[in-house]
Tab-separated table of C-alpha atoms and ligand atoms in Angstrom:
chain	number	residue	atom	x	y	z
A	1	UNK	CA	-58.403	-56.727	9.146
A	2	UNK	CA	-56.714	-53.402	8.403
A	3	UNK	CA	-54.723	-53.724	5.148
A	4	UNK	CA	-52.786	-50.492	5.406
A	5	UNK	CA	-50.144	-50.123	8.098
A	6	UNK	CA	-50.131	-47.031	10.279
A	7	UNK	CA	-47.357	-44.978	11.808
A	8	UNK	CA	-47.745	-42.222	14.385
A	9	UNK	CA	-45.477	-39.208	14.710
A	10	UNK	CA	-45.400	-37.269	17.951
A	11	UNK	CA	-43.564	-34.120	16.912
A	12	UNK	CA	-43.575	-30.422	16.138
A	13	UNK	CA	-44.770	-28.689	13.004
A	14	UNK	CA	-42.287	-26.977	10.662
A	15	UNK	CA	-44.091	-24.340	8.588
A	16	UNK	CA	-41.353	-24.665	5.968
A	17	UNK	CA	-42.468	-28.239	5.334
A	18	UNK	CA	-38.910	-29.547	5.577
A	19	UNK	CA	-38.639	-31.155	9.003
A	20	UNK	CA	-40.946	-32.166	11.854
A	21	UNK	CA	-44.448	-33.523	11.357
A	22	UNK	CA	-44.450	-32.465	7.718
A	23	UNK	CA	-41.304	-34.454	6.893
A	24	UNK	CA	-42.645	-37.436	8.827
A	25	UNK	CA	-45.992	-37.525	7.011
A	26	UNK	CA	-44.371	-37.243	3.586
A	27	UNK	CA	-41.987	-40.042	4.538
A	28	UNK	CA	-44.810	-42.295	5.749
A	29	UNK	CA	-46.622	-41.698	2.447
A	30	UNK	CA	-43.489	-42.543	0.481
A	31	UNK	CA	-43.547	-45.978	2.123
A	32	UNK	CA	-47.273	-46.521	1.637
A	33	UNK	CA	-48.005	-46.246	5.345
A	34	UNK	CA	-50.972	-44.263	6.683
A	35	UNK	CA	-49.623	-41.427	8.819
A	36	UNK	CA	-51.112	-40.331	12.136
A	37	UNK	CA	-50.025	-37.283	14.115
A	38	UNK	CA	-49.845	-35.909	17.629
A	39	UNK	CA	-48.594	-32.329	17.327
A	40	UNK	CA	-46.485	-31.165	20.260
A	41	UNK	CA	-45.588	-27.668	19.145
A	42	UNK	CA	-46.154	-25.282	16.271
A	43	UNK	CA	-43.038	-23.563	14.963
A	44	UNK	CA	-42.810	-20.617	12.595
A	45	UNK	CA	-39.841	-21.848	10.620
A	46	UNK	CA	-38.233	-21.718	7.209
A	47	UNK	CA	-34.936	-22.859	5.719
A	48	UNK	CA	-32.964	-20.199	7.609
A	49	UNK	CA	-34.467	-19.891	11.097
A	50	UNK	CA	-37.120	-20.632	13.695
A	51	UNK	CA	-38.920	-17.379	14.584
A	52	UNK	CA	-41.690	-18.536	16.923
A	53	UNK	CA	-42.575	-21.617	18.973
A	54	UNK	CA	-46.002	-22.296	20.429
A	55	UNK	CA	-46.237	-25.445	22.535
A	56	UNK	CA	-49.468	-27.428	22.648
A	57	UNK	CA	-50.891	-28.174	26.136
A	58	UNK	CA	-49.549	-31.580	27.317
A	59	UNK	CA	-53.038	-33.022	27.834
A	60	UNK	CA	-53.932	-32.186	24.229
A	61	UNK	CA	-50.767	-33.939	23.026
A	62	UNK	CA	-51.674	-37.012	25.083
A	63	UNK	CA	-55.256	-36.928	23.833
A	64	UNK	CA	-54.141	-36.901	20.179
A	65	UNK	CA	-52.176	-40.101	20.815
A	66	UNK	CA	-55.026	-41.762	22.657
A	67	UNK	CA	-57.585	-40.787	20.007
A	68	UNK	CA	-55.733	-42.459	17.138
A	69	UNK	CA	-54.489	-45.510	19.026
A	70	UNK	CA	-57.918	-46.430	20.309
A	71	UNK	CA	-59.797	-45.983	17.067
A	72	UNK	CA	-57.373	-46.655	14.230
A	73	UNK	CA	-54.478	-48.532	15.812
A	74	UNK	CA	-50.760	-47.761	15.608
A	75	UNK	CA	-48.215	-50.214	14.154
A	76	UNK	CA	-45.179	-48.090	15.044
A	77	UNK	CA	-44.541	-44.602	16.424
A	78	UNK	CA	-41.782	-42.025	16.599
A	79	UNK	CA	-41.112	-38.917	18.611
A	80	UNK	CA	-39.456	-35.770	17.284
A	81	UNK	CA	-39.500	-32.298	18.847
A	82	UNK	CA	-41.008	-32.675	22.316
A	83	UNK	CA	-40.154	-29.111	23.381
A	84	UNK	CA	-40.624	-29.189	27.166
A	85	UNK	CA	-40.609	-31.474	30.216
A	86	UNK	CA	-44.393	-31.442	30.696
A	87	UNK	CA	-44.993	-32.659	27.136
A	88	UNK	CA	-42.300	-35.320	27.630
A	89	UNK	CA	-43.996	-36.621	30.768
A	90	UNK	CA	-47.444	-36.640	29.160
A	91	UNK	CA	-46.124	-38.496	26.105
A	92	UNK	CA	-44.263	-41.072	28.227
A	93	UNK	CA	-47.264	-41.693	30.430
A	94	UNK	CA	-49.474	-42.244	27.391
A	95	UNK	CA	-47.245	-44.371	25.156
A	96	UNK	CA	-46.147	-46.690	27.962
A	97	UNK	CA	-49.692	-48.062	28.021
A	98	UNK	CA	-49.290	-49.402	24.484
A	99	UNK	CA	-46.875	-51.881	22.995
A	100	UNK	CA	-46.027	-50.476	19.550
A	101	UNK	CA	-42.320	-50.004	18.715
A	102	UNK	CA	-41.156	-46.460	19.504
A	103	UNK	CA	-38.378	-44.687	17.619
A	104	UNK	CA	-37.047	-41.677	19.532
A	105	UNK	CA	-35.338	-38.916	17.568
A	106	UNK	CA	-33.943	-36.862	20.466
A	107	UNK	CA	-34.398	-33.542	18.661
A	108	UNK	CA	-32.593	-30.742	20.489
A	109	UNK	CA	-31.413	-28.110	18.009
A	110	UNK	CA	-32.641	-27.253	14.493
A	111	UNK	CA	-30.182	-27.221	11.578
A	112	UNK	CA	-30.503	-23.424	11.681
A	113	UNK	CA	-29.264	-23.461	15.301
A	114	UNK	CA	-32.543	-22.810	17.152
A	115	UNK	CA	-33.177	-24.827	20.334
A	116	UNK	CA	-36.193	-27.157	19.982
A	117	UNK	CA	-35.922	-28.723	23.437
A	118	UNK	CA	-35.614	-26.652	26.596
A	119	UNK	CA	-32.287	-27.167	28.324
A	120	UNK	CA	-34.078	-28.323	31.495
A	121	UNK	CA	-36.032	-30.942	29.524
A	122	UNK	CA	-33.036	-33.071	28.512
A	123	UNK	CA	-33.115	-34.851	31.878
A	124	UNK	CA	-36.821	-35.609	31.461
A	125	UNK	CA	-36.167	-37.022	28.006
A	126	UNK	CA	-33.498	-39.339	29.433
A	127	UNK	CA	-35.591	-40.332	32.428
A	128	UNK	CA	-39.026	-40.832	30.899
A	129	UNK	CA	-38.753	-41.372	27.137
A	130	UNK	CA	-35.474	-43.181	26.424
A	131	UNK	CA	-36.332	-46.239	28.568
A	132	UNK	CA	-39.381	-46.757	26.330
A	133	UNK	CA	-37.412	-46.551	23.092
A	134	UNK	CA	-37.020	-49.403	20.621
A	135	UNK	CA	-34.392	-47.207	18.975
A	136	UNK	CA	-32.871	-43.778	19.733
A	137	UNK	CA	-31.414	-41.830	16.773
A	138	UNK	CA	-29.119	-39.039	18.055
A	139	UNK	CA	-26.936	-37.017	15.720
A	140	UNK	CA	-23.388	-36.239	16.744
A	141	UNK	CA	-24.295	-33.322	19.032
A	142	UNK	CA	-27.279	-35.027	20.630
A	143	UNK	CA	-25.147	-38.124	21.257
A	144	UNK	CA	-22.487	-35.944	22.896
A	145	UNK	CA	-25.109	-34.464	25.180
A	146	UNK	CA	-26.664	-37.834	26.041
A	147	UNK	CA	-23.356	-39.638	26.604
A	148	UNK	CA	-21.289	-36.791	28.034
A	149	UNK	CA	-18.519	-37.770	25.588
A	150	UNK	CA	-16.868	-35.906	22.776
A	151	UNK	CA	-17.521	-37.577	19.406
A	152	UNK	CA	-15.086	-37.019	16.570
A	153	UNK	CA	-14.661	-40.429	14.969
A	154	UNK	CA	-16.698	-43.513	14.164
A	155	UNK	CA	-14.902	-45.201	17.057
A	156	UNK	CA	-16.196	-42.465	19.420
A	157	UNK	CA	-19.681	-42.911	17.947
A	158	UNK	CA	-19.564	-46.638	18.788
A	159	UNK	CA	-18.629	-45.980	22.377
A	160	UNK	CA	-21.307	-43.322	22.728
A	161	UNK	CA	-24.019	-45.586	21.247
A	162	UNK	CA	-23.185	-48.357	23.715
A	163	UNK	CA	-23.007	-45.958	26.638
A	164	UNK	CA	-26.371	-44.359	25.842
A	165	UNK	CA	-28.047	-47.752	25.500
A	166	UNK	CA	-26.583	-49.058	28.743
A	167	UNK	CA	-27.293	-45.926	30.764
A	168	UNK	CA	-30.824	-45.173	29.581
A	169	UNK	CA	-32.345	-48.588	28.986
A	170	UNK	CA	-33.075	-47.848	25.323
A	171	UNK	CA	-33.145	-51.153	23.395
A	172	UNK	CA	-30.989	-49.826	20.564
A	173	UNK	CA	-29.111	-46.643	19.690
A	174	UNK	CA	-27.905	-45.392	16.316
A	175	UNK	CA	-25.454	-42.495	16.384
A	176	UNK	CA	-25.741	-40.710	13.014
A	177	UNK	CA	-22.623	-39.568	11.246
A	178	UNK	CA	-23.985	-36.725	9.095
A	179	UNK	CA	-21.997	-34.209	11.157
A	180	UNK	CA	-18.747	-36.183	11.297
A	181	UNK	CA	-16.048	-35.333	8.774
A	182	UNK	CA	-15.092	-37.787	6.041
A	183	UNK	CA	-16.164	-38.979	2.622
A	184	UNK	CA	-18.867	-41.269	3.987
A	185	UNK	CA	-21.896	-40.653	6.178
A	186	UNK	CA	-21.490	-43.533	8.629
A	187	UNK	CA	-24.144	-44.320	11.227
A	188	UNK	CA	-23.321	-46.718	14.065
A	189	UNK	CA	-26.015	-48.971	15.516
A	190	UNK	CA	-25.669	-50.622	18.896
A	191	UNK	CA	-28.278	-53.370	19.260
A	192	UNK	CA	-28.424	-56.619	21.255
A	193	UNK	CA	-24.844	-56.166	22.389
A	194	UNK	CA	-23.429	-55.829	18.869
A	195	UNK	CA	-22.510	-53.045	16.463
A	196	UNK	CA	-23.574	-52.530	12.877
A	197	UNK	CA	-22.450	-49.734	10.561
A	198	UNK	CA	-24.555	-48.134	7.841
A	199	UNK	CA	-22.586	-46.166	5.321
A	200	UNK	CA	-23.353	-44.066	2.247
A	201	UNK	CA	-21.253	-41.611	0.280
A	202	UNK	CA	-21.687	-38.060	1.592
A	203	UNK	CA	-23.692	-36.221	-1.022
A	204	UNK	CA	-24.014	-32.530	-1.845
A	205	UNK	CA	-27.600	-31.575	-1.449
A	206	UNK	CA	-30.413	-30.606	0.865
A	207	UNK	CA	-30.151	-31.486	4.540
A	208	UNK	CA	-33.002	-29.711	6.336
A	209	UNK	CA	-35.092	-32.493	7.856
A	210	UNK	CA	-32.620	-35.345	7.421
A	211	UNK	CA	-32.942	-36.558	11.003
A	212	UNK	CA	-36.745	-36.406	11.003
A	213	UNK	CA	-37.072	-38.147	7.635
A	214	UNK	CA	-34.524	-40.821	8.557
A	215	UNK	CA	-36.279	-41.727	11.828
A	216	UNK	CA	-39.691	-41.568	10.104
A	217	UNK	CA	-38.453	-43.953	7.405
A	218	UNK	CA	-37.262	-46.405	10.079
A	219	UNK	CA	-40.646	-46.100	11.823
A	220	UNK	CA	-42.609	-46.675	8.591
A	221	UNK	CA	-40.612	-49.809	7.841
A	222	UNK	CA	-41.028	-51.120	11.383
A	223	UNK	CA	-44.782	-50.553	10.910
A	224	UNK	CA	-44.572	-52.672	7.760
A	225	UNK	CA	-43.038	-55.490	9.764
A	226	UNK	CA	-39.345	-55.248	8.864
A	227	UNK	CA	-36.804	-56.089	11.546
A	228	UNK	CA	-34.895	-53.169	13.054
A	229	UNK	CA	-31.678	-53.660	11.090
A	230	UNK	CA	-33.475	-54.028	7.753
A	231	UNK	CA	-35.691	-51.017	8.480
A	232	UNK	CA	-32.572	-48.900	9.072
A	233	UNK	CA	-31.007	-50.225	5.859
A	234	UNK	CA	-33.987	-49.057	3.796
A	235	UNK	CA	-34.088	-45.722	5.634
A	236	UNK	CA	-30.412	-45.131	4.860
A	237	UNK	CA	-31.010	-45.563	1.106
A	238	UNK	CA	-34.081	-43.358	1.336
A	239	UNK	CA	-32.310	-40.497	3.109
A	240	UNK	CA	-29.288	-40.545	0.797
A	241	UNK	CA	-31.563	-40.241	-2.242
A	242	UNK	CA	-33.664	-37.549	-0.534
A	243	UNK	CA	-30.608	-35.406	0.248
A	244	UNK	CA	-29.185	-35.762	-3.265
A	245	UNK	CA	-32.466	-34.832	-4.980
A	246	UNK	CA	-33.668	-32.004	-2.728
A	247	UNK	CA	-35.290	-29.027	-4.427
A	248	UNK	CA	-33.161	-25.916	-3.911
A	249	UNK	CA	-35.844	-23.790	-2.275
A	250	UNK	CA	-35.386	-21.060	0.331
A	251	UNK	CA	-32.219	-19.179	1.245
A	252	UNK	CA	-30.813	-21.524	3.904
A	253	UNK	CA	-30.632	-25.325	4.263
A	254	UNK	CA	-33.007	-26.654	1.597
A	255	UNK	CA	-35.288	-29.574	2.560
A	256	UNK	CA	-34.807	-33.285	1.922
A	257	UNK	CA	-36.947	-34.579	-0.950
A	258	UNK	CA	-39.060	-37.385	0.503
A	259	UNK	CA	-40.989	-37.817	-2.760
A	260	UNK	CA	-37.961	-38.944	-4.767
A	261	UNK	CA	-38.344	-42.459	-3.394
A	262	UNK	CA	-41.708	-42.936	-5.141
A	263	UNK	CA	-41.566	-40.239	-7.788
A	264	UNK	CA	-38.532	-41.654	-9.596
A	265	UNK	CA	-39.922	-45.172	-10.093
A	266	UNK	CA	-43.342	-43.739	-11.020
A	267	UNK	CA	-41.806	-41.325	-13.563
A	268	UNK	CA	-39.657	-44.105	-14.982
A	269	UNK	CA	-42.723	-46.177	-15.680
A	270	UNK	CA	-44.504	-43.266	-17.412
A	271	UNK	CA	-41.389	-42.563	-19.465
A	272	UNK	CA	-41.110	-46.215	-20.453
A	273	UNK	CA	-44.747	-46.302	-21.621
A	274	UNK	CA	-44.677	-42.999	-23.516
A	275	UNK	CA	-41.355	-43.620	-25.192
A	276	UNK	CA	-42.208	-47.209	-26.163
A	277	UNK	CA	-45.424	-45.966	-27.758
A	278	UNK	CA	-43.593	-43.186	-29.642
A	279	UNK	CA	-40.935	-45.613	-30.912
A	280	UNK	CA	-43.719	-47.832	-32.256
A	281	UNK	CA	-45.261	-44.837	-34.066
A	282	UNK	CA	-41.857	-43.854	-35.456
A	283	UNK	CA	-41.446	-47.385	-36.858
A	284	UNK	CA	-44.894	-47.092	-38.464
A	285	UNK	CA	-43.817	-43.890	-40.213
A	286	UNK	CA	-40.999	-45.909	-41.908
A	287	UNK	CA	-38.745	-42.850	-42.352
A	288	UNK	CA	-35.918	-44.878	-43.891
A	289	UNK	CA	-34.187	-41.801	-45.345
A	290	UNK	CA	-33.940	-40.248	-41.860
A	291	UNK	CA	-31.882	-43.069	-40.354
A	292	UNK	CA	-28.140	-42.260	-40.217
A	293	UNK	CA	-25.410	-44.868	-40.680
A	294	UNK	CA	-24.909	-45.160	-36.919
A	295	UNK	CA	-28.627	-45.609	-36.372
A	296	UNK	CA	-31.200	-43.456	-34.618
A	297	UNK	CA	-31.902	-43.228	-30.941
A	298	UNK	CA	-34.947	-41.736	-29.314
A	299	UNK	CA	-34.537	-40.655	-25.675
A	300	UNK	CA	-36.646	-39.358	-22.822
A	301	UNK	CA	-35.144	-38.149	-19.561
A	302	UNK	CA	-36.411	-38.077	-15.996
A	303	UNK	CA	-37.324	-34.498	-15.011
A	304	UNK	CA	-34.981	-32.356	-12.949
A	305	UNK	CA	-33.785	-32.653	-10.243
A	306	UNK	CA	-33.751	-36.371	-11.007
A	307	UNK	CA	-31.927	-36.122	-14.345
A	308	UNK	CA	-28.316	-36.394	-13.208
A	309	UNK	CA	-26.513	-38.976	-15.356
A	310	UNK	CA	-27.155	-40.970	-18.530
A	311	UNK	CA	-28.640	-43.665	-16.274
A	312	UNK	CA	-31.574	-41.293	-15.777
A	313	UNK	CA	-32.351	-41.164	-19.499
A	314	UNK	CA	-34.346	-43.844	-21.313
A	315	UNK	CA	-33.500	-44.794	-24.886
A	316	UNK	CA	-33.782	-47.686	-27.328
A	317	UNK	CA	-31.369	-50.505	-26.604
A	318	UNK	CA	-29.344	-51.229	-29.776
A	319	UNK	CA	-30.896	-48.121	-31.448
A	320	UNK	CA	-33.390	-47.901	-34.329
A	321	UNK	CA	-32.019	-49.137	-37.664
A	322	UNK	CA	-32.920	-49.494	-41.347
A	323	UNK	CA	-34.404	-52.889	-42.121
A	324	UNK	CA	-35.192	-53.240	-45.834
A	325	UNK	CA	-37.831	-50.636	-46.548
A	326	UNK	CA	-38.769	-50.184	-42.955
A	327	UNK	CA	-37.177	-49.038	-39.714
A	328	UNK	CA	-36.927	-51.183	-36.628
A	329	UNK	CA	-36.057	-50.729	-32.992
A	330	UNK	CA	-33.390	-53.342	-32.254
A	331	UNK	CA	-34.239	-53.714	-28.588
A	332	UNK	CA	-36.650	-52.419	-25.954
A	333	UNK	CA	-36.754	-49.057	-24.195
A	334	UNK	CA	-34.422	-49.068	-21.207
A	335	UNK	CA	-32.668	-46.569	-18.953
A	336	UNK	CA	-28.941	-45.971	-19.387
A	337	UNK	CA	-28.666	-47.440	-22.900
A	338	UNK	CA	-27.970	-44.201	-24.762
A	339	UNK	CA	-24.707	-42.350	-24.425
A	340	UNK	CA	-24.438	-39.535	-27.015
A	341	UNK	CA	-28.072	-38.584	-27.296
A	342	UNK	CA	-28.598	-38.879	-23.542
A	343	UNK	CA	-25.734	-36.435	-22.965
A	344	UNK	CA	-27.252	-34.114	-25.550
A	345	UNK	CA	-30.636	-34.029	-23.849
A	346	UNK	CA	-29.073	-33.584	-20.390
A	347	UNK	CA	-27.026	-30.650	-21.742
A	348	UNK	CA	-30.100	-29.132	-23.408
A	349	UNK	CA	-32.101	-29.471	-20.158
A	350	UNK	CA	-29.589	-27.238	-18.392
A	351	UNK	CA	-31.001	-24.413	-20.524
A	352	UNK	CA	-34.550	-25.672	-21.092
A	353	UNK	CA	-35.468	-28.033	-18.219
A	354	UNK	CA	-38.877	-28.906	-19.658
A	355	UNK	CA	-37.406	-30.251	-22.903
A	356	UNK	CA	-36.615	-33.818	-21.948
A	357	UNK	CA	-36.891	-35.783	-25.189
A	358	UNK	CA	-34.799	-35.983	-28.371
A	359	UNK	CA	-34.194	-38.020	-31.500
A	360	UNK	CA	-31.190	-38.031	-33.840
A	361	UNK	CA	-31.669	-38.249	-37.601
A	362	UNK	CA	-29.458	-38.255	-40.688
A	363	UNK	CA	-27.982	-34.904	-41.700
A	364	UNK	CA	-28.678	-33.432	-45.114
A	365	UNK	CA	-28.944	-29.844	-46.278
A	366	UNK	CA	-32.444	-30.564	-47.616
A	367	UNK	CA	-33.681	-31.803	-44.255
A	368	UNK	CA	-32.324	-28.700	-42.525
A	369	UNK	CA	-33.922	-26.438	-45.172
A	370	UNK	CA	-37.229	-28.280	-44.908
A	371	UNK	CA	-37.197	-27.875	-41.132
A	372	UNK	CA	-36.635	-24.120	-41.462
A	373	UNK	CA	-39.455	-23.840	-44.020
A	374	UNK	CA	-41.742	-25.600	-41.570
A	375	UNK	CA	-40.980	-22.923	-38.977
A	376	UNK	CA	-38.623	-24.963	-36.799
A	377	UNK	CA	-35.728	-23.042	-35.219
A	378	UNK	CA	-32.354	-24.444	-36.195
A	379	UNK	CA	-28.896	-23.992	-34.680
A	380	UNK	CA	-25.597	-25.849	-35.101
A	381	UNK	CA	-22.116	-26.453	-33.759
A	382	UNK	CA	-18.872	-27.151	-35.559
A	383	UNK	CA	-16.743	-29.943	-34.133
A	384	UNK	CA	-13.660	-28.347	-35.699
A	385	UNK	CA	-14.077	-25.397	-33.306
A	386	UNK	CA	-14.041	-27.653	-30.273
A	387	UNK	CA	-11.404	-26.418	-27.782
A	388	UNK	CA	-8.595	-28.867	-27.096
A	389	UNK	CA	-9.438	-29.192	-23.378
A	390	UNK	CA	-12.977	-30.255	-24.304
A	391	UNK	CA	-11.677	-32.745	-26.885
A	392	UNK	CA	-9.436	-34.362	-24.325
A	393	UNK	CA	-12.162	-34.781	-21.728
A	394	UNK	CA	-14.189	-37.990	-22.018
A	395	UNK	CA	-17.838	-37.277	-22.872
A	396	UNK	CA	-17.407	-33.487	-22.991
A	397	UNK	CA	-17.858	-32.900	-26.750
A	398	UNK	CA	-21.625	-33.182	-26.845
A	399	UNK	CA	-22.396	-30.950	-23.835
A	400	UNK	CA	-19.983	-28.392	-25.315
A	401	UNK	CA	-21.653	-28.641	-28.732
A	402	UNK	CA	-25.168	-28.289	-27.373
A	403	UNK	CA	-24.168	-25.341	-25.210
A	404	UNK	CA	-22.456	-23.660	-28.166
A	405	UNK	CA	-25.484	-24.161	-30.410
A	406	UNK	CA	-27.978	-23.020	-27.766
A	407	UNK	CA	-25.952	-19.874	-27.064
A	408	UNK	CA	-25.579	-19.134	-30.788
A	409	UNK	CA	-29.356	-19.174	-31.321
A	410	UNK	CA	-31.495	-16.144	-30.490
A	411	UNK	CA	-34.497	-18.301	-29.586
A	412	UNK	CA	-34.719	-21.840	-28.286
A	413	UNK	CA	-33.634	-24.124	-31.154
A	414	UNK	CA	-35.895	-27.101	-31.978
A	415	UNK	CA	-33.069	-28.641	-33.944
A	416	UNK	CA	-29.310	-28.705	-33.485
A	417	UNK	CA	-27.024	-30.157	-36.151
A	418	UNK	CA	-23.292	-30.586	-36.651
A	419	UNK	CA	-21.377	-31.304	-39.843
A	420	UNK	CA	-19.228	-34.103	-38.468
A	421	UNK	CA	-15.477	-34.462	-38.306
A	422	UNK	CA	-12.931	-37.105	-39.244
A	423	UNK	CA	-14.644	-40.401	-38.493
A	424	UNK	CA	-17.778	-38.625	-37.208
A	425	UNK	CA	-20.956	-38.685	-39.204
A	426	UNK	CA	-22.821	-35.346	-39.402
A	427	UNK	CA	-26.057	-35.413	-37.425
A	428	UNK	CA	-29.328	-33.642	-36.671
A	429	UNK	CA	-30.904	-33.743	-33.224
A	430	UNK	CA	-34.552	-32.789	-32.744
A	431	UNK	CA	-35.674	-31.761	-29.243
A	432	UNK	CA	-39.111	-31.664	-27.651
A	433	UNK	CA	-40.798	-31.621	-24.259
A	434	UNK	CA	-41.844	-35.256	-24.670
A	435	UNK	CA	-41.629	-37.994	-27.318
A	436	UNK	CA	-45.014	-36.989	-28.762
A	437	UNK	CA	-43.782	-33.453	-29.443
A	438	UNK	CA	-40.553	-34.787	-30.950
A	439	UNK	CA	-42.600	-36.998	-33.308
A	440	UNK	CA	-44.704	-33.999	-34.398
A	441	UNK	CA	-41.493	-32.239	-35.423
A	442	UNK	CA	-40.304	-35.370	-37.256
A	443	UNK	CA	-43.623	-35.405	-39.161
A	444	UNK	CA	-43.042	-31.803	-40.257
A	445	UNK	CA	-39.815	-32.757	-42.011
A	446	UNK	CA	-41.155	-35.953	-43.601
B	1	ATP	N1	-24.370	-35.012	3.264
B	1	ATP	C1	-24.871	-36.196	3.542
B	1	ATP	N2	-24.760	-37.206	2.648
B	1	ATP	C2	-25.288	-38.427	2.902
B	1	ATP	N3	-25.912	-38.741	4.030
B	1	ATP	C3	-26.050	-37.781	4.978
B	1	ATP	C4	-25.531	-36.459	4.790
B	1	ATP	N4	-25.838	-35.720	5.891
B	1	ATP	C5	-26.525	-36.542	6.711
B	1	ATP	N5	-26.642	-37.793	6.204
B	1	ATP	C6	-27.341	-38.942	6.771
B	1	ATP	O1	-28.670	-38.516	7.069
B	1	ATP	C7	-29.161	-39.166	8.230
B	1	ATP	C8	-29.536	-38.105	9.256
B	1	ATP	O2	-28.353	-37.663	9.898
B	1	ATP	P1	-28.043	-36.226	10.477
B	1	ATP	O3	-26.828	-36.392	11.298
B	1	ATP	O4	-28.009	-35.228	9.362
B	1	ATP	O5	-29.322	-35.958	11.322
B	1	ATP	P2	-29.795	-34.688	12.103
B	1	ATP	O6	-28.662	-33.779	12.368
B	1	ATP	O7	-30.566	-35.209	13.250
B	1	ATP	O8	-30.780	-33.969	11.081
B	1	ATP	P3	-31.780	-32.691	11.362
B	1	ATP	O9	-31.343	-31.635	10.418
B	1	ATP	O10	-33.121	-33.169	10.985
B	1	ATP	O11	-31.648	-32.311	12.777
B	1	ATP	C9	-28.036	-40.097	8.663
B	1	ATP	O12	-28.238	-41.368	8.074
B	1	ATP	C10	-26.797	-39.430	8.090
B	1	ATP	O13	-25.721	-40.315	7.935
B	2	HMH	C1	-40.508	-28.914	14.146
B	2	HMH	C2	-39.128	-29.403	13.950
B	2	HMH	N1	-38.799	-30.634	14.378
B	2	HMH	C3	-37.557	-31.119	14.185
B	2	HMH	C4	-36.594	-30.359	13.551
B	2	HMH	C5	-35.209	-30.968	13.382
B	2	HMH	O1	-34.356	-30.362	12.619
B	2	HMH	C6	-36.970	-29.060	13.099
B	2	HMH	N2	-36.102	-28.262	12.460
B	2	HMH	N3	-38.237	-28.623	13.310
């Protein structure tokens, strides 16, 4: 028995690695599915344009499908860019022999505006491929073309989805709402005579390859045995995260980040382990005189672009406190449990993205002097200089303070302190790339 599930993508290559086969393979990997490919066309493409297209001979496309189905086996498949009518016919003739679910992304035009399907091939797509589809995933413009209707609202999208399903014989149709206006990205599924809506807040981010990655995510989850509606639900979460966390590369539409789905949980686990270990070592050092009245926290953030809010920063729940002659972590390491120190590290990362860990310790002139003697760079901010608009904005003091201190220093400061204010204890914050480096700096001042 084969333990790993397999998914096949029949699509074009995007040299920019954002859409097409490349997006599909990364998506399959993110879901733990073994990816198989049948390349239909090679495009020279980046985030701004498509500059060349070289179609693969139809018989070679068909042979790629046959080769993997007959040896390895395919649990689910998708089509992307099919480019011309001959490739469409060859693909249809080949896949109709097999019974795996087929997701059809009716790719017509790239985000950059380049046509990826010949005008005269739309009819072939409708005639030969759509009747074989378990699901068709048109965006607004593709759905307009396939239904002959104008689509401006979710209500229009519903009518178009139903019409496309009824006219083409596709088992289900989801009209994607990425290109409709509004606060939410709403996709409308028509399946078994009923409608279902999938909605997510529209996010600012990277949208090259959204359609490919979305349909690949549905395909991967069908391969894993999920029902259609559940597979779409997972894919919707996946694509929203991928858009929000895209790396800003290139000069045009930056690509969806398919890795976020697995990278974030994996990083969180590493952070949990490293920080827990460092907290244990800090307790062993028993630095009672370093613990301020409000207690110490020790934080470690996800890397950028994943570090967005305090929920992305791990800290010690209940902080680290004095306990007789020793120091003790009150609770375990968790994400989202630090407020002040998490904001400080997020603010610091805007200037020094690799410095993701910090600890706060009691302020005293001696500690600051000792740190300087040990060669640590020190900067500070004065809460009394805080502009009124910053004071009035919830959670703005610390980012302002860190920014002020960073800008005041000539070189990157290892330590930032402030002298407190009415009702605010003065404090020292020590920064490092990771908890181990932070602990080394703590040792220097012990
Ligand atoms: N800004 C956004 N915020 C959240 N979700 C979005 C956004 N843009 C698109 N989506 C979602 O991404 C998925 C893909 O939809 P979209 O309409 O962008 O596909 P597409 O136009 O085919 O993409 P492609 O660029 O690959 O051609 C859908 O679930 C859609 O709702
Ligand atoms: C190869 C390829 N397939 C699909 C898309 C969809 O955007 C693209 N840009 N490039």
